Structures are given as structure tokens and as C-alpha cells.
Amino acid sequence: MANSEKFVEIRHARKSYGSLEVLKDISLSVDRGEIVAIIGPSGSGKSTLLRAINDLDSLSGGEVWLDGVQINKTLGHREYEKHINAMRQQVGMVFQHFNLFPHMSVRDNVTMAPKLLKGISDKEAEALAIEQLNHVGMLERIDYYPSQLSGGQKQRVAIARALAMKPKVMLFDEATSALDPELVEEVNQVMKMLAEEHMTMVIVTHEMDFAASVCDRVIFMDGGVVVEEGAPEQVFRNPKEERTRAFLRKHLSVHGKG
Amino acid sequence: MDVDLILKVYPHFIKAAWVTVELSVLTILLGLVCGALAAAARLSRFAILRFIGAAYVSVLRGVPALIFLFLLYFGGPQIGIQLSAFEAGVIGLGVNIGAYMAETMRGAIISVDKGQAEAARTLGLSRFQAFRKVILPQAMRLMIRPLGVNINAQIKGTALVAAISVVELTYTAQRYIGSTYKPFEMFLLAGALYLFIITLTGKGIAYLDRKVRLP
């Protein structure tokens, strides 16, 4: 049953669109409380891999496990729908473009799913909204609508929305890529705070500094395979593979760092 | 222009305008129901439903509404469907406008950003829950204006039932021309009443659109 060593486990993941192989036999695992960054060039398959964890993109082959339960089980349509909906409640996801619900207030964005899926009362929902929004520093915007918020504020609300389901793991799909540079830090701060609270996180990112300072492990993907993985200082300072070196050279020089 | 004549006959035209309003309301309601069902069918995960929805839309949009009306009213009895002119008018035009409304609704639903459904599903909502809580409320806002265009077309489209002798506005104008020989005045009066109904409806739709607009 639940194996704390391998809290999230991906076994031999494959994914192809027609003849295009996006993921080529990827296996990796994430420990409970571990923070893993996935880096790599566009089209390397890192977002596809992340989205496969909660089956938003279904794998062509391979298995995904969370806390001893297989997420992408083979079941009949109805049973699978029930199973995957229950599994997804345990996996929080944050998107590049926030995907807040524009027709709902900040409060309702946070409480809609817990009210609908966990049947909590209005009073409990209100307490939950206050707790989660306070956590990400957005409590004073509880009555606002998404269109009235900045990008950084939207993303913090999106994080609160995911956390309100009390997930076992949080997935971040380039959560700061769509933000104006001056708004990136406020979202990074929230993610750092979650890291300090030992939330298990898988973070697809282009921000090497953030990955280096927050993550326990960095995975470099290219062409649908894991090229290299290791502690941030090892991967960033002392990459073993030439492909990693080439990527880092290019990426770090773009930002004028190195 | 014979203003006295207009003043004399206009109460009859008002009465006929009410029939036009009645026809409009009933056909639009039937159209909304048919449209919603067809849009749902076209978006279904079952191929057979998608096919039925697509067939309904393309057949009804590909046949003149007048032909469909004649088929139902004059051709119906031949296959055992007996309808009054009013019933045939409501059913014929309602089913017809439903095909256009189906496309309007489907268009609004598929133009809601894909990320919305993903975010909802990621939280654990079922397909249906995501549709009801997240997609539909946004699609409804998107479809009010274009449905307004369908409704506008349908109000004017009720004039077709004059061809099967339903005593509405257009038929009434024709009848009074027969007895007064004043087509200019009669059609002017009928046209003014259509314009009045359409303008009022347009204002209602614009109000609704403003009311549900997001901040």
C-alpha cells in the first residue's frame, strides 16, 4: 500500500500523437514532501508529463500512481470517470493562464468545488475561503471578480482554489510564464511558502533561479526523455550531459546570468 | 395617404399584432428547446446523437421555411398529421428556427476557453458538473446577443404563416387590401407594428445582455 518513498510514481510513461512521440518511456518518482522541478526546452514533453499525472492528457502507455493508488487505471467509462474525479480531488493543478472562473467571485472560485464535491456547508465554505485566501495574501480581494485582479493576484487565487481541495500533491504548469516580470515574485513567494510547509510539488518552469532556490531535485527533459536529474546545485553548476549544458548555456545567457 | 382609413382599421391590426406576438413567443420557445436539444446532441460523445443533431441542423437550414411549413400543413394530412394552421405555423417555424438556434448555442459553448473545462475537471468535477457550473454560465452570456439575432429573424419570419391563412399581421394587411384597395397604407401600418415589436424585443435583449455582463 502507501509507500512514502514513492508518493507519486510514473512508470514507463509513453505518449504519442500519431507518429510523433512526445514521451518516450519515462519513469520517475516524487517522495512525500519533495519539491521537483521539471525543466527543458519547449516541446520537450514536460507539460505533457505533468498533465499526465492527473490524466488531463492521457498516456498512450505506462502507469501513474499516487500514494499507492493507480490514477490511470483501465476501467469502463463510467467507473473510470468516477475514479478519476476522485483522484483529481487529491491533485491540485495550477495553470500558466490561471483559468480562474470569470463568472464567479474570488470567494466562489475557491469554494465552488469543495461545496459541490465535499458537501461542506456555507459556513464551512466561508471559513475555508477566508483561510485559503489569507494564506496566499488575497483575503482583501474576496469579493472581487477575476477580471479585476492583476495576473499575479489571479495566480494566487488559482493556487488558493487548488489548495481548498486539500490536495496531496500540487502540480504547477509554468505558473509564472504568463506574468509580467514584476508580478512573478509574489507568486514565487507563495510557492516558497508551500515548500516550507512541505507540500509535495511538481513544478514545470522556465525559471532556473527559482528552481535552484526552492526545489529538492531538478529533472531536465528533452525530446521526450529525462536527460538528467539531480540536486539543483549538481544539475545547474555541474551538468553531466552535453544537452543539459547546451540548454543551460542558452537559457542562462538569455537572462544575462550564468 | 389615407390617414382616416389607417385610424379606422388600426385596432384590427393591433389585434392581429397580438397574434404575431403569440406566434413569435411560441415559436421562439419551441426553437430554444429544439436548439438546446440539438446543440447537446451535436456536442455529445455518442456518434449517433452527433449525427442526428447534425442532420436536423443541415436539413432544416437547407430547406426554405415556407416549404417546410407547406409540407407540414398541406402534406401532413396525407401521412396522418392533422394540424390547424396555427399549430402547423408554431411547430413548423419553431422547429425551423431551432436549427439556427442550435448552431448559435453550440458556437457559444465551444467558444468558452478550453482551460475553463480543464480547471474544473482538475478540481474533480465530472463532465456534467463542469458543464453546468463553469461552461454553461459563460456560454449563456455569450449566446444572448446572437440568439437575439435569431429571435429578430423569427419575429419577422412569422409573416410566412400568412401563406397558410393564420390571421396574423401580414395576413390581416392582405385581407384589408382586398377590401380597401389601399396596399400602401395597409403595408405601412403592418410594417410599423413589426418595427415596434422588433425594437422592443431588441431593447429587452440588450438589457438582458447588460444585466448578466461580467464585471
Coordinates of C-alpha atoms in Angstrom, one line a residue:
Chain A
M1 CA 0.0 0.0 0.0
A2 CA 1.0 3.6 0.6
N3 CA 4.7 3.8 0.1
S4 CA 6.1 7.0 1.4
E5 CA 9.3 6.5 -0.7
K6 CA 7.3 6.8 -3.9
F7 CA 4.4 9.1 -3.3
V8 CA 4.0 10.0 -6.9
E9 CA 5.3 7.5 -9.3
I10 CA 5.3 7.4 -13.1
R11 CA 6.2 4.1 -14.7
H12 CA 7.3 3.8 -18.3
A13 CA 5.1 6.7 -19.5
R14 CA 4.6 6.9 -23.2
K15 CA 2.6 9.4 -25.2
S16 CA 2.3 9.8 -28.9
Y17 CA 0.2 12.0 -31.2
G18 CA 0.1 9.9 -34.4
S19 CA 3.7 9.2 -35.3
L20 CA 5.0 11.9 -33.0
E21 CA 6.4 10.5 -29.8
V22 CA 6.1 13.1 -27.1
L23 CA 7.1 11.0 -24.1
K24 CA 9.4 8.0 -24.6
D25 CA 9.3 5.6 -21.7
I26 CA 9.7 8.0 -18.8
S27 CA 9.9 6.7 -15.2
L28 CA 10.3 8.9 -12.2
S29 CA 9.0 9.3 -8.7
V30 CA 8.5 12.0 -6.2
D31 CA 8.7 11.5 -2.5
R32 CA 6.2 12.8 0.0
G33 CA 7.0 16.4 0.7
E34 CA 9.5 16.6 -2.1
I35 CA 9.7 19.5 -4.5
V36 CA 10.7 18.6 -8.0
A37 CA 11.3 21.0 -10.9
I38 CA 11.0 19.8 -14.5
I39 CA 12.9 22.0 -16.9
G40 CA 13.6 21.7 -20.6
P41 CA 13.1 23.3 -24.0
S42 CA 9.6 23.9 -25.4
G43 CA 8.3 20.7 -26.9
S44 CA 10.4 18.5 -24.6
G45 CA 7.3 16.9 -23.2
K46 CA 7.5 18.4 -19.7
S47 CA 4.0 19.9 -19.7
T48 CA 2.6 16.7 -21.2
L49 CA 4.2 14.7 -18.5
L50 CA 2.8 17.0 -15.8
R51 CA -0.7 16.8 -17.3
A52 CA -0.4 13.0 -17.5
I53 CA -0.2 12.9 -13.7
N54 CA -3.9 13.8 -13.3
D55 CA -4.8 12.3 -16.7
L56 CA -5.6 15.7 -18.3
D57 CA -3.5 14.3 -21.1
S58 CA -3.9 10.5 -21.2
L59 CA -0.8 8.4 -21.6
S60 CA -0.5 6.0 -24.6
G61 CA 1.2 3.6 -22.3
G62 CA 2.6 3.4 -18.7
E63 CA 1.2 4.0 -15.3
V64 CA 0.8 6.9 -12.9
W65 CA 0.5 6.2 -9.2
L66 CA -0.4 8.5 -6.3
D67 CA 0.0 7.3 -2.7
G68 CA -0.4 3.7 -3.6
V69 CA -3.3 4.1 -6.0
Q70 CA -3.1 3.9 -9.7
I71 CA -4.5 7.1 -11.3
N72 CA -4.8 5.9 -14.9
K73 CA -6.4 2.6 -14.2
T74 CA -8.1 0.7 -17.0
L75 CA -11.8 0.7 -16.3
G76 CA -15.1 1.1 -18.1
H77 CA -16.1 4.6 -19.0
R78 CA -18.4 5.2 -16.0
E79 CA -16.2 3.6 -13.4
Y80 CA -13.2 5.4 -14.8
E81 CA -15.0 8.8 -14.7
K82 CA -15.9 8.2 -11.0
H83 CA -12.3 7.0 -10.2
I84 CA -10.6 9.9 -12.0
N85 CA -12.8 12.5 -10.5
A86 CA -12.0 11.2 -7.0
M87 CA -8.3 11.1 -7.8
R88 CA -8.2 14.6 -9.3
Q89 CA -9.6 15.9 -6.0
Q90 CA -6.3 14.9 -4.5
V91 CA -4.1 16.5 -7.2
G92 CA -4.1 20.3 -7.3
M93 CA -3.1 21.9 -10.5
V94 CA -2.1 25.5 -11.4
F95 CA -2.1 26.6 -15.0
Q96 CA 0.0 29.1 -16.9
H97 CA -3.1 31.1 -17.8
F98 CA -4.7 30.8 -14.4
N99 CA -8.1 29.6 -15.7
L100 CA -10.0 31.2 -13.0
F101 CA -13.8 31.1 -13.5
P102 CA -14.6 34.6 -14.7
H103 CA -18.2 34.4 -13.8
M104 CA -17.5 33.7 -10.1
S105 CA -16.2 36.0 -7.4
V106 CA -12.8 35.1 -5.8
R107 CA -14.7 33.5 -2.9
D108 CA -16.8 31.3 -5.2
N109 CA -13.7 30.3 -7.3
V110 CA -12.2 28.9 -4.1
T111 CA -15.4 27.4 -2.6
M112 CA -17.3 26.1 -5.6
A113 CA -15.5 22.7 -5.9
P114 CA -15.4 21.9 -2.1
K115 CA -19.1 22.8 -1.8
L116 CA -20.1 20.7 -4.8
L117 CA -17.8 17.8 -4.2
K118 CA -17.4 17.6 -0.5
G119 CA -20.8 18.9 0.5
I120 CA -19.5 21.4 3.0
S121 CA -21.9 23.9 4.5
D122 CA -22.0 27.6 3.5
K123 CA -20.4 28.4 6.9
E124 CA -17.6 25.9 6.4
A125 CA -17.1 27.2 2.9
E126 CA -16.8 30.8 4.1
A127 CA -14.2 29.7 6.7
L128 CA -12.4 27.8 4.0
A129 CA -12.3 30.7 1.7
I130 CA -11.0 33.0 4.4
E131 CA -8.4 30.5 5.4
Q132 CA -7.1 29.8 1.9
L133 CA -7.2 33.4 0.6
N134 CA -5.5 34.6 3.8
H135 CA -2.8 32.0 3.2
V136 CA -2.0 33.5 -0.3
G137 CA -2.5 37.1 0.8
M138 CA -5.6 37.6 -1.2
L139 CA -8.2 37.9 1.6
E140 CA -9.0 41.6 0.9
R141 CA -10.0 40.7 -2.7
I142 CA -12.5 38.0 -1.6
D143 CA -15.5 39.9 -3.2
Y144 CA -13.6 40.8 -6.4
Y145 CA -14.0 39.1 -9.8
P146 CA -11.0 37.7 -11.7
S147 CA -11.1 40.4 -14.3
Q148 CA -10.5 43.0 -11.5
L149 CA -7.2 41.3 -10.5
S150 CA -3.7 41.5 -11.7
G151 CA -2.0 38.4 -13.2
G152 CA -0.1 37.7 -10.0
Q153 CA -3.2 38.1 -7.9
K154 CA -5.1 35.8 -10.3
Q155 CA -2.5 33.1 -9.9
R156 CA -2.5 33.4 -6.1
V157 CA -6.3 32.9 -6.2
A158 CA -5.8 29.9 -8.5
I159 CA -3.4 28.4 -6.0
A160 CA -5.9 29.0 -3.2
R161 CA -8.6 27.4 -5.3
A162 CA -6.4 24.3 -5.8
L163 CA -5.4 24.2 -2.1
A164 CA -9.0 24.4 -0.9
M165 CA -9.5 20.8 -2.1
K166 CA -6.7 19.8 0.3
P167 CA -4.7 18.0 -2.4
K168 CA -1.9 15.6 -1.6
V169 CA 0.2 17.0 -4.4
M170 CA 0.4 20.3 -6.3
L171 CA 1.3 20.5 -10.0
F172 CA 2.4 23.8 -11.4
D173 CA 2.4 24.1 -15.2
E174 CA 4.6 27.2 -15.9
A175 CA 2.7 29.1 -13.3
T176 CA 4.7 32.3 -13.8
S177 CA 5.3 32.2 -17.5
A178 CA 2.3 34.4 -18.4
L179 CA 3.1 37.0 -15.8
D180 CA 4.6 40.4 -16.2
P181 CA 8.2 40.2 -14.7
E182 CA 7.3 42.4 -11.7
L183 CA 4.5 40.1 -10.7
V184 CA 6.5 36.9 -10.8
E185 CA 7.9 37.3 -7.3
E186 CA 4.6 37.4 -5.5
V187 CA 3.6 34.0 -7.0
N188 CA 7.1 32.6 -6.3
Q189 CA 6.7 33.7 -2.7
V190 CA 3.5 31.7 -2.3
M191 CA 5.1 28.7 -3.8
K192 CA 8.1 29.1 -1.5
M193 CA 5.7 29.2 1.4
L194 CA 4.1 25.9 0.3
A195 CA 7.6 24.4 0.0
E196 CA 8.3 25.4 3.6
E197 CA 5.0 23.7 4.6
H198 CA 6.3 20.5 2.9
M199 CA 3.7 20.4 0.3
T200 CA 4.6 17.8 -2.4
M201 CA 5.1 19.7 -5.6
V202 CA 5.9 19.1 -9.2
I203 CA 6.8 22.3 -10.9
V204 CA 7.3 22.8 -14.7
T205 CA 9.2 26.0 -15.0
H206 CA 11.5 28.2 -17.1
E207 CA 12.8 30.0 -14.1
M208 CA 16.1 28.4 -13.2
D209 CA 16.8 30.7 -10.2
F210 CA 13.5 29.7 -8.7
A211 CA 14.1 26.0 -9.4
A212 CA 17.6 26.3 -7.9
S213 CA 16.4 28.0 -4.7
V214 CA 13.3 26.1 -3.9
C215 CA 13.4 22.6 -5.4
D216 CA 15.0 19.5 -3.9
R217 CA 15.5 17.9 -7.3
V218 CA 15.7 19.1 -10.9
I219 CA 14.7 17.0 -13.9
F220 CA 16.0 18.1 -17.3
M221 CA 13.8 16.7 -20.1
D222 CA 14.5 17.0 -23.8
G223 CA 12.9 15.2 -26.8
G224 CA 10.5 13.2 -24.6
V225 CA 13.2 11.7 -22.3
V226 CA 14.7 12.5 -19.0
V227 CA 18.2 13.6 -19.9
E228 CA 19.5 14.3 -16.5
E229 CA 18.2 14.6 -12.9
G230 CA 19.7 15.5 -9.6
A231 CA 20.1 18.1 -6.9
P232 CA 19.8 21.7 -8.2
E233 CA 23.4 22.5 -7.5
Q234 CA 24.6 19.5 -9.4
V235 CA 22.3 20.0 -12.4
F236 CA 22.9 23.7 -12.7
R237 CA 26.5 24.0 -11.6
N238 CA 27.9 20.7 -12.8
P239 CA 25.7 19.2 -15.5
K240 CA 26.9 15.8 -16.7
E241 CA 25.2 15.7 -20.1
E242 CA 26.1 17.9 -23.0
R243 CA 22.4 18.5 -23.9
T244 CA 21.8 19.9 -20.4
R245 CA 24.9 22.1 -20.7
A246 CA 23.7 23.5 -24.1
F247 CA 20.2 24.2 -22.7
L248 CA 21.5 25.9 -19.6
R249 CA 24.0 28.0 -21.6
K250 CA 21.3 29.2 -23.9
H251 CA 18.8 29.7 -21.1
L252 CA 21.0 31.4 -18.6
S253 CA 22.6 33.7 -21.3
V254 CA 19.2 34.9 -22.4
H255 CA 18.6 36.2 -18.9
G256 CA 22.1 37.6 -18.6
K257 CA 23.1 35.3 -15.8
G258 CA 25.4 32.4 -15.5
Chain B
M1 CA -52.1 58.8 -47.9
D2 CA -55.4 57.9 -46.4
V3 CA -54.9 58.7 -42.7
D4 CA -58.5 58.4 -41.8
L5 CA -58.5 54.8 -43.1
I6 CA -55.5 54.0 -41.0
L7 CA -57.1 55.4 -37.9
K8 CA -60.2 53.4 -38.7
V9 CA -58.6 50.0 -39.2
Y10 CA -55.7 50.1 -36.8
P11 CA -57.5 48.4 -33.9
H12 CA -57.9 45.3 -36.0
F13 CA -54.2 45.5 -36.8
I14 CA -53.3 45.7 -33.1
K15 CA -55.3 42.6 -32.5
A16 CA -53.5 40.8 -35.3
A17 CA -50.2 42.1 -33.9
W18 CA -51.0 40.2 -30.8
V19 CA -51.3 37.0 -32.8
T20 CA -47.9 37.8 -34.3
V21 CA -46.5 38.2 -30.8
E22 CA -48.2 35.0 -29.7
L23 CA -46.7 33.1 -32.7
S24 CA -43.3 34.7 -32.0
V25 CA -43.3 33.7 -28.4
L26 CA -44.4 30.1 -29.0
T27 CA -42.1 29.5 -32.0
I28 CA -39.1 31.1 -30.1
L29 CA -39.8 28.9 -27.1
L30 CA -40.1 25.8 -29.2
G31 CA -37.0 26.9 -31.1
L32 CA -35.0 27.3 -27.9
V33 CA -36.0 23.8 -26.8
C34 CA -35.2 22.2 -30.1
G35 CA -32.0 24.2 -30.3
A36 CA -30.8 23.2 -26.9
L37 CA -31.5 19.5 -27.6
A38 CA -29.8 19.7 -31.0
A39 CA -26.8 21.6 -29.6
A40 CA -26.5 19.0 -26.8
A41 CA -26.8 16.2 -29.4
R42 CA -24.1 17.7 -31.6
L43 CA -21.7 18.0 -28.6
S44 CA -22.5 14.5 -27.3
R45 CA -19.8 11.9 -27.0
F46 CA -22.1 9.4 -28.8
A47 CA -21.7 9.4 -32.6
I48 CA -25.3 8.5 -33.2
L49 CA -26.5 11.6 -31.3
R50 CA -24.0 13.8 -33.1
F51 CA -25.3 12.5 -36.4
I52 CA -28.9 13.2 -35.5
G53 CA -28.1 16.7 -34.3
A54 CA -26.1 17.5 -37.4
A55 CA -28.8 16.0 -39.7
Y56 CA -31.5 18.1 -38.1
V57 CA -29.5 21.3 -38.5
S58 CA -28.4 20.8 -42.1
V59 CA -31.9 19.6 -43.3
L60 CA -33.8 22.4 -41.6
R61 CA -31.3 25.1 -42.7
G62 CA -31.2 23.7 -46.2
V63 CA -35.0 23.8 -46.8
P64 CA -36.9 27.1 -47.1
A65 CA -39.1 27.6 -44.1
L66 CA -42.0 28.1 -46.3
I67 CA -41.6 24.7 -48.0
F68 CA -41.3 23.1 -44.6
L69 CA -44.5 24.9 -43.5
F70 CA -46.3 23.8 -46.6
L71 CA -45.0 20.2 -46.2
L72 CA -46.4 20.1 -42.7
Y73 CA -49.7 21.8 -43.2
F74 CA -50.7 20.7 -46.7
G75 CA -48.7 17.5 -46.9
G76 CA -49.2 16.4 -43.3
P77 CA -52.8 15.1 -43.7
Q78 CA -51.5 12.7 -46.4
I79 CA -49.4 10.9 -43.8
G80 CA -51.9 11.3 -41.0
I81 CA -50.8 14.5 -39.4
Q82 CA -53.8 16.8 -39.0
L83 CA -52.9 20.3 -37.7
S84 CA -54.7 23.6 -37.5
A85 CA -53.0 26.4 -39.4
F86 CA -51.9 28.0 -36.1
E87 CA -50.5 24.7 -34.8
A88 CA -48.7 24.0 -38.1
G89 CA -47.3 27.5 -38.0
V90 CA -45.9 27.2 -34.5
I91 CA -44.5 23.7 -35.0
G92 CA -43.1 24.4 -38.5
L93 CA -41.4 27.7 -37.7
G94 CA -40.3 26.7 -34.2
V95 CA -38.6 23.5 -35.4
N96 CA -37.1 25.6 -38.2
I97 CA -35.6 28.4 -36.1
G98 CA -34.4 25.7 -33.6
A99 CA -31.8 24.6 -36.2
Y100 CA -30.4 28.1 -36.3
M101 CA -30.5 28.4 -32.5
A102 CA -28.7 25.1 -32.2
E103 CA -25.8 26.5 -34.1
T104 CA -25.8 29.7 -32.1
M105 CA -25.8 27.7 -28.8
R106 CA -23.2 25.3 -29.9
G107 CA -21.0 28.1 -31.1
A108 CA -21.2 29.8 -27.7
I109 CA -20.5 26.6 -25.8
I110 CA -17.4 25.7 -27.9
S111 CA -16.1 29.2 -27.7
V112 CA -15.7 29.1 -23.9
D113 CA -11.9 28.7 -23.3
K114 CA -10.8 25.1 -23.1
G115 CA -8.8 26.0 -20.0
Q116 CA -12.1 26.5 -18.1
A117 CA -13.2 22.9 -18.5
E118 CA -9.7 21.7 -17.7
A119 CA -9.6 23.8 -14.5
A120 CA -13.0 22.4 -13.5
R121 CA -12.1 18.8 -14.3
T122 CA -8.8 19.2 -12.4
L123 CA -10.7 20.1 -9.3
G124 CA -12.5 16.8 -9.6
L125 CA -15.8 18.0 -11.2
S126 CA -17.5 15.5 -13.6
R127 CA -18.0 16.4 -17.2
F128 CA -21.6 17.3 -16.4
Q129 CA -20.8 19.3 -13.3
A130 CA -18.1 21.2 -15.2
F131 CA -20.6 22.0 -17.9
R132 CA -23.3 23.1 -15.5
K133 CA -21.2 25.2 -13.1
V134 CA -18.5 26.5 -15.4
I135 CA -19.1 26.2 -19.1
L136 CA -22.9 26.9 -19.4
P137 CA -22.9 30.1 -17.3
Q138 CA -20.2 31.5 -19.5
A139 CA -21.8 30.2 -22.7
M140 CA -25.2 31.7 -21.8
R141 CA -23.6 35.1 -21.6
L142 CA -22.0 34.6 -25.0
M143 CA -25.2 33.4 -26.7
I144 CA -27.6 36.2 -25.7
R145 CA -26.7 38.6 -28.5
P146 CA -26.6 36.0 -31.3
L147 CA -29.8 34.4 -30.1
G148 CA -31.2 37.9 -30.3
V149 CA -30.4 37.9 -34.0
N150 CA -32.3 34.5 -34.4
I151 CA -35.2 36.0 -32.4
N152 CA -35.3 39.1 -34.6
A153 CA -35.3 36.9 -37.7
Q154 CA -38.1 34.7 -36.2
I155 CA -40.4 37.5 -35.4
K156 CA -40.3 38.7 -39.0
G157 CA -40.4 35.1 -40.1
T158 CA -43.8 34.6 -38.5
A159 CA -45.1 36.5 -41.6
L160 CA -44.8 33.3 -43.5
V161 CA -47.8 31.7 -41.8
A162 CA -49.9 34.2 -43.7
A163 CA -49.4 31.8 -46.6
I164 CA -51.4 29.1 -44.7
S165 CA -54.1 31.7 -43.6
V166 CA -53.2 32.3 -40.0
V167 CA -54.8 35.6 -39.2
E168 CA -51.7 37.5 -38.0
L169 CA -50.3 40.8 -39.0
T170 CA -49.3 40.1 -42.6
Y171 CA -52.4 38.2 -43.4
T172 CA -54.6 40.9 -41.9
A173 CA -52.9 43.5 -44.1
Q174 CA -53.5 41.4 -47.2
R175 CA -57.2 41.0 -46.2
Y176 CA -57.7 44.7 -45.7
I177 CA -56.1 45.4 -49.0
G178 CA -58.7 43.1 -50.6
S179 CA -61.5 45.3 -49.3
T180 CA -59.9 48.8 -49.3
Y181 CA -57.5 48.7 -52.3
K182 CA -55.0 50.7 -50.3
P183 CA -51.9 48.5 -50.2
F184 CA -49.6 51.4 -49.3
E185 CA -51.4 52.3 -46.1
M186 CA -52.1 48.7 -45.1
F187 CA -48.5 47.5 -45.5
L188 CA -47.2 50.7 -43.9
L189 CA -49.3 50.0 -40.9
A190 CA -48.3 46.4 -40.7
G191 CA -44.6 47.3 -41.2
A192 CA -44.8 49.9 -38.4
L193 CA -46.2 47.4 -36.0
Y194 CA -43.4 44.8 -36.8
L195 CA -40.9 47.5 -36.3
F196 CA -42.4 48.3 -32.9
I197 CA -42.3 44.7 -31.8
I198 CA -38.8 44.2 -33.0
T199 CA -37.5 47.4 -31.4
L200 CA -39.0 46.5 -28.1
T201 CA -37.6 42.9 -28.2
G202 CA -34.2 44.3 -29.2
K203 CA -34.2 46.6 -26.2
G204 CA -35.1 43.7 -23.9
I205 CA -32.3 41.6 -25.3
A206 CA -29.8 44.4 -24.9
Y207 CA -31.0 44.9 -21.3
L208 CA -30.6 41.2 -20.5
D209 CA -27.1 41.2 -22.1
R210 CA -26.1 44.2 -19.9
K211 CA -27.5 42.7 -16.8
V212 CA -25.6 39.4 -17.0
R213 CA -22.3 41.0 -18.2
L214 CA -19.4 40.2 -16.0
P215 CA -17.5 43.0 -14.2

